[in-house]
Coordinates of N, CA and C and ligand atoms in Angstrom, one line a residue:
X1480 N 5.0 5.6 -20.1 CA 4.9 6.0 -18.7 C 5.8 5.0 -17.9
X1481 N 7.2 5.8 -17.0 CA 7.9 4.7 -16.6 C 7.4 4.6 -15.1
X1482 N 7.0 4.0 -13.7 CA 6.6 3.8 -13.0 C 8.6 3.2 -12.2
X1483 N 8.8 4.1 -11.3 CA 10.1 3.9 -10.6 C 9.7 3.0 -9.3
X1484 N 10.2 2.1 -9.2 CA 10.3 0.9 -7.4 C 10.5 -0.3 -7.3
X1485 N 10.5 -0.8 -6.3 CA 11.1 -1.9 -6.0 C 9.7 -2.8 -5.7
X1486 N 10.6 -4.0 -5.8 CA 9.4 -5.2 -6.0 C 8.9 -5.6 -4.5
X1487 N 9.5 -4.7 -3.7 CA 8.7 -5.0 -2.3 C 7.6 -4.5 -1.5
X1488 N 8.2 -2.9 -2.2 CA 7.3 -1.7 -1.7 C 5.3 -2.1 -1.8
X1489 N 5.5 -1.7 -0.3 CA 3.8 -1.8 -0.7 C 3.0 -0.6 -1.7
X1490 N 3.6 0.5 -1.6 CA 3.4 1.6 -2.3 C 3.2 1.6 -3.5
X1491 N 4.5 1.2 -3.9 CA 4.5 0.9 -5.4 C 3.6 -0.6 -5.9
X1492 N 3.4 -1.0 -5.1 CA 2.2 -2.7 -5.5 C 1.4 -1.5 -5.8
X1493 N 0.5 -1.0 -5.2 CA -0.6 -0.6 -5.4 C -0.3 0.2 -6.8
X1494 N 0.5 1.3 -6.9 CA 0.7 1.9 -8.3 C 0.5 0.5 -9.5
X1495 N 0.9 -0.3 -9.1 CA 1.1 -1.5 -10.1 C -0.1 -2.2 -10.4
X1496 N -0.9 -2.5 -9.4 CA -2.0 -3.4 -9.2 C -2.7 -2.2 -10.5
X1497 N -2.4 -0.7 -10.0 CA -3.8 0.2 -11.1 C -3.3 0.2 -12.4
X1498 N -2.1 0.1 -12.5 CA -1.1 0.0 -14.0 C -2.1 -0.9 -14.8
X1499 N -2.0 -2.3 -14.3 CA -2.7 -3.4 -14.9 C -3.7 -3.1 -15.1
X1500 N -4.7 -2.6 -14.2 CA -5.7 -2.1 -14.1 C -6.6 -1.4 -15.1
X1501 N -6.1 -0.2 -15.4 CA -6.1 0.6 -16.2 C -5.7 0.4 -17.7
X1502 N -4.5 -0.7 -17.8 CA -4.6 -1.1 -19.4 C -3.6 -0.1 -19.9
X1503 N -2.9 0.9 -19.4 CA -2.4 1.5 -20.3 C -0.7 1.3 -20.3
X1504 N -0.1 1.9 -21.1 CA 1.3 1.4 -21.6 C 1.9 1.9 -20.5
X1505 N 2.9 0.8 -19.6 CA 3.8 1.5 -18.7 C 4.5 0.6 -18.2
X1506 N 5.5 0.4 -17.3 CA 6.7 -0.8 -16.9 C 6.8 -0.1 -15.5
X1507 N 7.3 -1.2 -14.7 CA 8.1 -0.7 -13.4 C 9.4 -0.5 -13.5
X1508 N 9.8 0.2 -13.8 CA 11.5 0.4 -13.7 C 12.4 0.0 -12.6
X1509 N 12.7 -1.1 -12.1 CA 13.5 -1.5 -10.4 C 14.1 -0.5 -9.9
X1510 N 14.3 0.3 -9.5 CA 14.5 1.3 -8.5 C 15.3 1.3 -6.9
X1511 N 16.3 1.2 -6.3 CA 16.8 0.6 -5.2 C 16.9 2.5 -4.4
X1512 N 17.0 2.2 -3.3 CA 16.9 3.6 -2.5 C 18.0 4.3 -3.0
X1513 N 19.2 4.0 -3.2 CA 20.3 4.7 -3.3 C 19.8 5.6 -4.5
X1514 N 19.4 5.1 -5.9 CA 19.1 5.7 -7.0 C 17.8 6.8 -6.8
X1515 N 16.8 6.3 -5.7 CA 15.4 6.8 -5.9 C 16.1 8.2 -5.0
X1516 N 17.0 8.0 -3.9 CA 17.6 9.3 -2.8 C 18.4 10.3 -4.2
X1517 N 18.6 9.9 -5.4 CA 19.0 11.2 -6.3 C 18.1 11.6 -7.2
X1518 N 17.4 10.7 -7.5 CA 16.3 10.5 -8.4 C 14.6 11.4 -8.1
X1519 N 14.1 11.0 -7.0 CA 13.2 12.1 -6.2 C 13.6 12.6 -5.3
X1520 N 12.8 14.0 -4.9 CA 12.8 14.8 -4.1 C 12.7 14.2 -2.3
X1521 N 11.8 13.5 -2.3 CA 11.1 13.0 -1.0 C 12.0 11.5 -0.8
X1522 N 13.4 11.2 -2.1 CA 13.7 9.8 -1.5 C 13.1 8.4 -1.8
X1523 N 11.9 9.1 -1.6 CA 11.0 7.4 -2.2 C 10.8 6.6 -3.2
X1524 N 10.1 5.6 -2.6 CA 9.6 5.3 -3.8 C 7.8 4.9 -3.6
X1525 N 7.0 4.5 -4.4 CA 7.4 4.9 -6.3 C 7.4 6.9 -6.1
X1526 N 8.1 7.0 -7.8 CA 7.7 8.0 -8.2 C 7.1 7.7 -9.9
X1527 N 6.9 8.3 -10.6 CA 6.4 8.6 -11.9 C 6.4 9.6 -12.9
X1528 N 7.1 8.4 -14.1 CA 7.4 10.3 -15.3 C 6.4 9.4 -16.0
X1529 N 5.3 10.6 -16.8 CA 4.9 10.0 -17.7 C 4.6 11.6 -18.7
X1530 N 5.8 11.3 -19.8 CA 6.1 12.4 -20.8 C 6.7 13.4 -19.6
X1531 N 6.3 14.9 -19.3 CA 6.7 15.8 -19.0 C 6.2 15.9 -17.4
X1532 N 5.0 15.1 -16.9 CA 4.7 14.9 -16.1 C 6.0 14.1 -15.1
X1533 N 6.0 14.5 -13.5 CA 6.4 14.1 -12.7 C 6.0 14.0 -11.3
X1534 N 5.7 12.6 -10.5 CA 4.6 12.5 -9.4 C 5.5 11.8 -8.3
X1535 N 5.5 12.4 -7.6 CA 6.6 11.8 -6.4 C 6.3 11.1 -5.0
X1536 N 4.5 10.8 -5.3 CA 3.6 9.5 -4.2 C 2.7 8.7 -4.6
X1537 N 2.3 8.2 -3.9 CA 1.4 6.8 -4.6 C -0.1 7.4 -4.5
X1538 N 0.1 8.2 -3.6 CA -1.5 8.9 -4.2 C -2.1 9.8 -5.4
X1539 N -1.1 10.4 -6.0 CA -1.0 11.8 -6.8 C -0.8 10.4 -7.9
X1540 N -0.3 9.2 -8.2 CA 0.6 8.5 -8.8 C -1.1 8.3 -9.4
X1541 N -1.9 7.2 -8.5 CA -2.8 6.7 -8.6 C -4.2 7.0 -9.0
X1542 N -4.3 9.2 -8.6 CA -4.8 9.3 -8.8 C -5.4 10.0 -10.4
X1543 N -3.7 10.2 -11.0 CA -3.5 10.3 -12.6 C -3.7 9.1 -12.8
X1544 N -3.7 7.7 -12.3 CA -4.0 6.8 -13.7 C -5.3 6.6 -13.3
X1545 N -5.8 6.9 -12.3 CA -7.3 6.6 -12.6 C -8.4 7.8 -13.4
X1546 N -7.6 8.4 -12.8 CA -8.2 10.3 -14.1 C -8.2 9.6 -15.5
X1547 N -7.0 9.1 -16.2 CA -6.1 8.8 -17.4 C -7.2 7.5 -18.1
X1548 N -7.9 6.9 -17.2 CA -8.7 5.7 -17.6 C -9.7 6.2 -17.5
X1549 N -10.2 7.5 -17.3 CA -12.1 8.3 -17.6 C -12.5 7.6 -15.8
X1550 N -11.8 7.7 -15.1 CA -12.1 7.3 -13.4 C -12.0 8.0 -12.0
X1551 N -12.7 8.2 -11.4 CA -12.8 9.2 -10.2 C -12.2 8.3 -9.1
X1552 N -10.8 8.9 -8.6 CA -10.0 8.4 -7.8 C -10.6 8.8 -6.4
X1553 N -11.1 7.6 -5.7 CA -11.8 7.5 -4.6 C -13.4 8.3 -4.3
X1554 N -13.8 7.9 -4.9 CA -15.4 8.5 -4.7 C -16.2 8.7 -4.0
X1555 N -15.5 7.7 -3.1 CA -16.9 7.8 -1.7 C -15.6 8.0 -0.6
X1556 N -16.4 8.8 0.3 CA -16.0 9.3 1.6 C -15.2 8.3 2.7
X1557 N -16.2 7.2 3.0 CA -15.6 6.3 3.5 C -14.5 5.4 3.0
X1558 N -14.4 5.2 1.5 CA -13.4 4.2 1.4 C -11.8 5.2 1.1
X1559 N -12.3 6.6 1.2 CA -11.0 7.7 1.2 C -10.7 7.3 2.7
X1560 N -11.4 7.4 3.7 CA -10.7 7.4 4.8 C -10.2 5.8 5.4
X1561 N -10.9 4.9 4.7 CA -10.0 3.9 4.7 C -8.7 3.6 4.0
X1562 N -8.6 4.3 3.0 CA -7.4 4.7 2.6 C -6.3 4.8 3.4
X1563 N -7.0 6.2 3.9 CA -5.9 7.4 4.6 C -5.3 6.3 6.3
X1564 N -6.6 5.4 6.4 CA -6.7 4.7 7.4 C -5.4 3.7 7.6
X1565 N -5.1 2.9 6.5 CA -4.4 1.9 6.1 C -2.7 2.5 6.1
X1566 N -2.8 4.0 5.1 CA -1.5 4.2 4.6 C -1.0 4.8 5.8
X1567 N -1.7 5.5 6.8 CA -0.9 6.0 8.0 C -0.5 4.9 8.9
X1568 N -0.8 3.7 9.1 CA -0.9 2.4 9.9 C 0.5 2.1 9.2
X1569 N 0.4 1.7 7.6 CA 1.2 1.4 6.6 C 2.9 2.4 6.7
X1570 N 2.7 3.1 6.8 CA 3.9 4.6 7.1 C 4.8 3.9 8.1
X1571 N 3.5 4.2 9.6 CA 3.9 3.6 10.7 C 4.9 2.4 11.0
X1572 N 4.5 1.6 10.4 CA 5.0 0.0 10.1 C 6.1 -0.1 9.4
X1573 N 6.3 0.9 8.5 CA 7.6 1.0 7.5 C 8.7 1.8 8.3
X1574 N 8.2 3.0 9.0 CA 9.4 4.0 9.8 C 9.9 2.4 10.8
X1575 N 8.6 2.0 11.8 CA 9.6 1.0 12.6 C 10.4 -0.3 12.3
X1576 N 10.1 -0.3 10.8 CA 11.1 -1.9 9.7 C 12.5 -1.0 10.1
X1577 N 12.5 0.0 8.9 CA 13.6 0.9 8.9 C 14.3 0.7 9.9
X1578 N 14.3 1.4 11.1 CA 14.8 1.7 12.3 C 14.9 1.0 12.4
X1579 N 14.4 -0.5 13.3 CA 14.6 -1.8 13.7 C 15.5 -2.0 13.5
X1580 N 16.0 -1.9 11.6 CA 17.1 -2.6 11.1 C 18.4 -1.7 11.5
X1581 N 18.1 -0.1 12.1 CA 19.0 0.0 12.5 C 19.6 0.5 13.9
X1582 N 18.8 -0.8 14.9 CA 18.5 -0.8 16.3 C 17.8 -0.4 16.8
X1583 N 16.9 0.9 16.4 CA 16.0 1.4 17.3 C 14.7 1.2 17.2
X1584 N 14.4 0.7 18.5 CA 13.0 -0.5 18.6 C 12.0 0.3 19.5
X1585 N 10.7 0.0 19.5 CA 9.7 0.9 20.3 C 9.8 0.8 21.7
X1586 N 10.9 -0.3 22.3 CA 11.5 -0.5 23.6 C 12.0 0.7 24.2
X1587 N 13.0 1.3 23.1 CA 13.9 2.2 23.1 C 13.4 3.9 22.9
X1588 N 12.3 3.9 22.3 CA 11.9 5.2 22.5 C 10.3 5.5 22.6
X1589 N 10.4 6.4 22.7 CA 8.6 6.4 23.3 C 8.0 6.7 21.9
X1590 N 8.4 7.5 21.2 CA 7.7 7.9 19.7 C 7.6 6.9 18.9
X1591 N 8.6 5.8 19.1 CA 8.3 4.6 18.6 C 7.3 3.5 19.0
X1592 N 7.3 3.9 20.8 CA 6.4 3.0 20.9 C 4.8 3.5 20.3
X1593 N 4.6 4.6 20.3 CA 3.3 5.1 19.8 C 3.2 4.7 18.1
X1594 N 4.5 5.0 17.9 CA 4.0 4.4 16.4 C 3.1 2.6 16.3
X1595 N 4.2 1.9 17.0 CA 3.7 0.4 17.3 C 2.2 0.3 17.4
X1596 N 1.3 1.4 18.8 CA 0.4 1.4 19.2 C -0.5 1.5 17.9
X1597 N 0.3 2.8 17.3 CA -0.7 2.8 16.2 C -0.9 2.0 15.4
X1598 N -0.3 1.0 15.3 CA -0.3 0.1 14.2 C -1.1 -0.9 14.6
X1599 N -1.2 -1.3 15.6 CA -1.9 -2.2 16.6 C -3.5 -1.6 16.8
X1600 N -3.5 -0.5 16.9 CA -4.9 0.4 17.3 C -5.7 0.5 16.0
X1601 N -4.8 0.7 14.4 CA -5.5 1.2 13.0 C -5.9 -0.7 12.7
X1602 N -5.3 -1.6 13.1 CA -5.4 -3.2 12.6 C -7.2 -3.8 13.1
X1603 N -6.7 -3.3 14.5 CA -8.2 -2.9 15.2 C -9.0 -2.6 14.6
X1604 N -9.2 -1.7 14.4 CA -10.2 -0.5 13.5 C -10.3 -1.3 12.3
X1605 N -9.3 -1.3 11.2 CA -9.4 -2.4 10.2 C -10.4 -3.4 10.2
X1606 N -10.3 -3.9 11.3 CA -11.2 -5.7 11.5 C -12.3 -5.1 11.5
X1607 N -12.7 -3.8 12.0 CA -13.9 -3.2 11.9 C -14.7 -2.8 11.2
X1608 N -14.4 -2.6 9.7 CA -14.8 -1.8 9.0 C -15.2 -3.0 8.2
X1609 N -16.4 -2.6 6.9 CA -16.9 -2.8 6.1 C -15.8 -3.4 4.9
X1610 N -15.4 -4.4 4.4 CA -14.1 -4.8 3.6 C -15.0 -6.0 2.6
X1611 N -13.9 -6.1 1.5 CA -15.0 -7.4 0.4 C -15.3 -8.4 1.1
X1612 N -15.5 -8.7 2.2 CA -15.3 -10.4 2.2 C -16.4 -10.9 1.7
X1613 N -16.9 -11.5 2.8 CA -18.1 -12.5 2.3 C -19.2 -11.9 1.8
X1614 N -19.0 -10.0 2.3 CA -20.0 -9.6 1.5 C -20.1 -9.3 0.0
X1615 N -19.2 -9.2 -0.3 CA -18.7 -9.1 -1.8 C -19.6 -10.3 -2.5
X1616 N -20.6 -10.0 -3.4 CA -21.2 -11.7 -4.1 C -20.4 -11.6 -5.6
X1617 N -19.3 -10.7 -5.9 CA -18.8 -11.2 -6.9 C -17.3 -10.4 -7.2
X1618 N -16.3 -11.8 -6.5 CA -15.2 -11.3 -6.5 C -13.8 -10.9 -6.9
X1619 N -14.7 -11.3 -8.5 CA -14.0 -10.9 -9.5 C -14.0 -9.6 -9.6
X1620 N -14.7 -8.5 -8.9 CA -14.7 -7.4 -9.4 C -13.4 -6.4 -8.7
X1621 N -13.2 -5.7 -8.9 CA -11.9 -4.9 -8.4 C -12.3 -4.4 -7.5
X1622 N -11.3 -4.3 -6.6 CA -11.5 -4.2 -5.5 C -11.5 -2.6 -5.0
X1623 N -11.6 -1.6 -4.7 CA -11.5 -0.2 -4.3 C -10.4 0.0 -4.3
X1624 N -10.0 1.3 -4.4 CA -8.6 1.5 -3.8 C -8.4 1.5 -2.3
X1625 N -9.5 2.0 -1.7 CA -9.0 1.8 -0.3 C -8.9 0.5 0.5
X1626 N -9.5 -0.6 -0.1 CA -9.8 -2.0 -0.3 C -8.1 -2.3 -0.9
X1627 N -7.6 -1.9 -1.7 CA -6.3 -2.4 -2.2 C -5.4 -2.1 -1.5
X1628 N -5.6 -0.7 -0.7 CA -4.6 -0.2 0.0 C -4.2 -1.1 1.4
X1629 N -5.6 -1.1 1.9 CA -5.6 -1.8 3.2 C -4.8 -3.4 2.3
X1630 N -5.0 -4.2 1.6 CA -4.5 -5.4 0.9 C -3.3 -5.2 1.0
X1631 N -2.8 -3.8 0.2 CA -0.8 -4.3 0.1 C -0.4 -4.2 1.4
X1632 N -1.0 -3.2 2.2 CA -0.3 -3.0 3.7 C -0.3 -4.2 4.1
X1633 N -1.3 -5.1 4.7 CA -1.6 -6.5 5.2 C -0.6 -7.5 4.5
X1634 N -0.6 -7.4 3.3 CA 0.3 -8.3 2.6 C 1.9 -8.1 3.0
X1635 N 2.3 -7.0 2.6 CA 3.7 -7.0 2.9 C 4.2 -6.7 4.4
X1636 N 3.0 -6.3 5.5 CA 3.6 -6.6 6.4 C 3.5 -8.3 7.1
X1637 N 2.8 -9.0 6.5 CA 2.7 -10.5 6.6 C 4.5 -11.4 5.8
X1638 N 4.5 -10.4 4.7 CA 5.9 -10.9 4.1 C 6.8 -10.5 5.0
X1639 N 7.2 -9.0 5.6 CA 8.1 -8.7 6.2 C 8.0 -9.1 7.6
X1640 N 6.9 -10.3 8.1 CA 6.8 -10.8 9.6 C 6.3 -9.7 10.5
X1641 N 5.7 -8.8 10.3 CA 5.8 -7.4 10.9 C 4.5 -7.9 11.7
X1642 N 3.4 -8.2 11.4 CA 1.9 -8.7 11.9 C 1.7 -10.5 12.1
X1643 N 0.6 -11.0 13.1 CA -0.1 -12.0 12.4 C -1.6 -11.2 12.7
X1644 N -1.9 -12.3 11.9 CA -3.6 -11.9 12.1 C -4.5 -12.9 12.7
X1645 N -3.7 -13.6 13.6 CA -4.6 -14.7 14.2 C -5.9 -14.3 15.1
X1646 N -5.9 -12.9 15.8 CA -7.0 -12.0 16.6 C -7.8 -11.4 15.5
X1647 N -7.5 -11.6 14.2 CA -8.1 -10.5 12.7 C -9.2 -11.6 12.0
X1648 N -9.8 -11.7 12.4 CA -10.5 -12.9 11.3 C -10.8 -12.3 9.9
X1649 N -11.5 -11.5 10.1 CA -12.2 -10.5 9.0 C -10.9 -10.5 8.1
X1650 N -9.9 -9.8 8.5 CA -8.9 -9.2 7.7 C -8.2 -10.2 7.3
X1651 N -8.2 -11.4 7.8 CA -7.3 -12.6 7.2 C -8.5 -13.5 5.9
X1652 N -9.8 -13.1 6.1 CA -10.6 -13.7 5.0 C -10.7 -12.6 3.8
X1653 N -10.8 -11.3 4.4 CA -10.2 -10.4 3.3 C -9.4 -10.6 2.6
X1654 N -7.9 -10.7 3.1 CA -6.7 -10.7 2.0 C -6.7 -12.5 1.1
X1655 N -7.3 -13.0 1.9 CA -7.6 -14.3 1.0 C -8.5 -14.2 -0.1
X1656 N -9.4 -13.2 0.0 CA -9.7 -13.2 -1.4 C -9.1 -12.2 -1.9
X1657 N -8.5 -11.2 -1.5 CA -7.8 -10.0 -2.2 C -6.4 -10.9 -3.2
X1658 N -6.3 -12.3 -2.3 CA -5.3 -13.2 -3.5 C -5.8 -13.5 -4.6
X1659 N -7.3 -13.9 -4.6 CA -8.0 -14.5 -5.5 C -8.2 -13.6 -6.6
X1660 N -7.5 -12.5 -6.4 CA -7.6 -11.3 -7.7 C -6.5 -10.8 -8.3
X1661 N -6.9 -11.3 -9.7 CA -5.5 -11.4 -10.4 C -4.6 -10.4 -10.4
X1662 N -4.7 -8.8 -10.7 CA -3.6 -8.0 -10.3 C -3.0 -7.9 -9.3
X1663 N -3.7 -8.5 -8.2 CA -2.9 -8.4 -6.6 C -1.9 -9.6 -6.7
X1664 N -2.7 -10.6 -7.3 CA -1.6 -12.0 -7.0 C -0.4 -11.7 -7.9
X1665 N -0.5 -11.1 -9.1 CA 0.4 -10.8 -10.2 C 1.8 -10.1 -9.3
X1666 N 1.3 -9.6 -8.0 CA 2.2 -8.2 -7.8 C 2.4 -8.9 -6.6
X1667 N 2.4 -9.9 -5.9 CA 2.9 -10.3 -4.6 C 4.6 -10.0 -4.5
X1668 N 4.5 -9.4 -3.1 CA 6.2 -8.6 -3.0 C 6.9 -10.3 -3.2
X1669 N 8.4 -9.8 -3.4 CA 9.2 -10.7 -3.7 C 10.7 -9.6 -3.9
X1670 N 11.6 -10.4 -2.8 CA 13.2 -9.8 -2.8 C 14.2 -10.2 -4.1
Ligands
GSH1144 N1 3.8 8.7 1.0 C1 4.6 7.9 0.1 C2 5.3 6.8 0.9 C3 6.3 6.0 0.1 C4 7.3 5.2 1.0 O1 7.3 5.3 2.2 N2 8.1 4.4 0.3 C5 9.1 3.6 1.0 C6 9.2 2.2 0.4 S1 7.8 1.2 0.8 C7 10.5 4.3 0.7 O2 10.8 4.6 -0.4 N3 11.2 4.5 1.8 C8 12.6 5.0 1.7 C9 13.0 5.8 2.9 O3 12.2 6.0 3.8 O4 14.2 6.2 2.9 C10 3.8 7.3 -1.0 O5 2.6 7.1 -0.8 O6 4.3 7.1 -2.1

């Protein structure tokens, strides 16, 4: 199973965090956009061949390896829409990196600035919600997916400077232990 991306993507962390996870035979292949824009349909990354199979997002990605390991990919209701919660926040955050880098800032257009809001409004909500922290009494255990998801967003937009969390308490004692767990720490982004 070759697993296509780059070592920054939050997207593909998460594919990786379940790789380990799951135990089964598979590598990240480094992937740079130029290759992934001939390579998949949608441009992105990750994508996934594994044999004849081909999966071209991180949800469809993640939710074969958790089928593949006898596992029901997100089970409960709420931690799906914490999911859905994080990766639209997560989307958000990534279209305004993109652009930024090529001038156009949420100053400059209004659809931008709504994106920002939303990123600002879902972080909110975040602090809100039910997450491992201190409730968690044993935190070795793996964390959810929608618990992982909300983790890589937080992480790599703390690497890419994009957030602080100094108004986030919750969410900054979260990702501190979301470090304390070995497939997350294994996969910290890095250029
Ligand atoms: N919905 C996709 C999103 C993947 C995504 O946005 N990947 C980014 C990297 S973090 C990408 O490849 N962007 C390239 C581009 O937008 O041109 C998934 O969950 O896999």
């Amino acid at each position: 199973m070759e697993l296509y991306g780059t070592f920054t993507s939050p997207f593909v962390r998460h594919c990786r965090i379940a790789l380990v996870e799951v135990g089964l035979p598979g590598e990240l292949v480094p992937t740079d956009a130029a290759a992934s824009a001939l390579a998949s349909p949608t441009k992105k990354v990750p994508f996934l061949v594994d044999g004849g199979l081909r999966l071209t997002d991180s949800s469809a990605i993640l939710r074969h390896l958790r089928e593949r390991s006898g596992r029901v990919f997100l089970p409960e209701l709420a931690d799906h829409d914490l999911y859905c919660l994080a990766s639209t926040a997560l989307d958000a955050a990534i279209n305004l990196f993109y652009l930024e880098k090529e001038g156009l800032t949420s100053a400059s257009s209004a659809y931008l600035g709504r994106q920002a809001a939303r990123v600002r409004s879902s972080l909110d909500e975040l602090e809100q919600r039910p997450l491992a922290d201190a409730l968690r009494a044993a935190p070795e255990l793996p964390l959810t997916d929608g618990e992982l998801r909300v983790a890589c967003f937080l992480d790599w937009a703390l690497f890419r400077r994009r957030l602080e969390l100094a108004d986030h308490p919750r969410l900054r004692s979260f990702l501190a232990l979301a470090h304390g767990y070995g497939p997350f720490a294994a996969t910290a982004p890095h250029d």
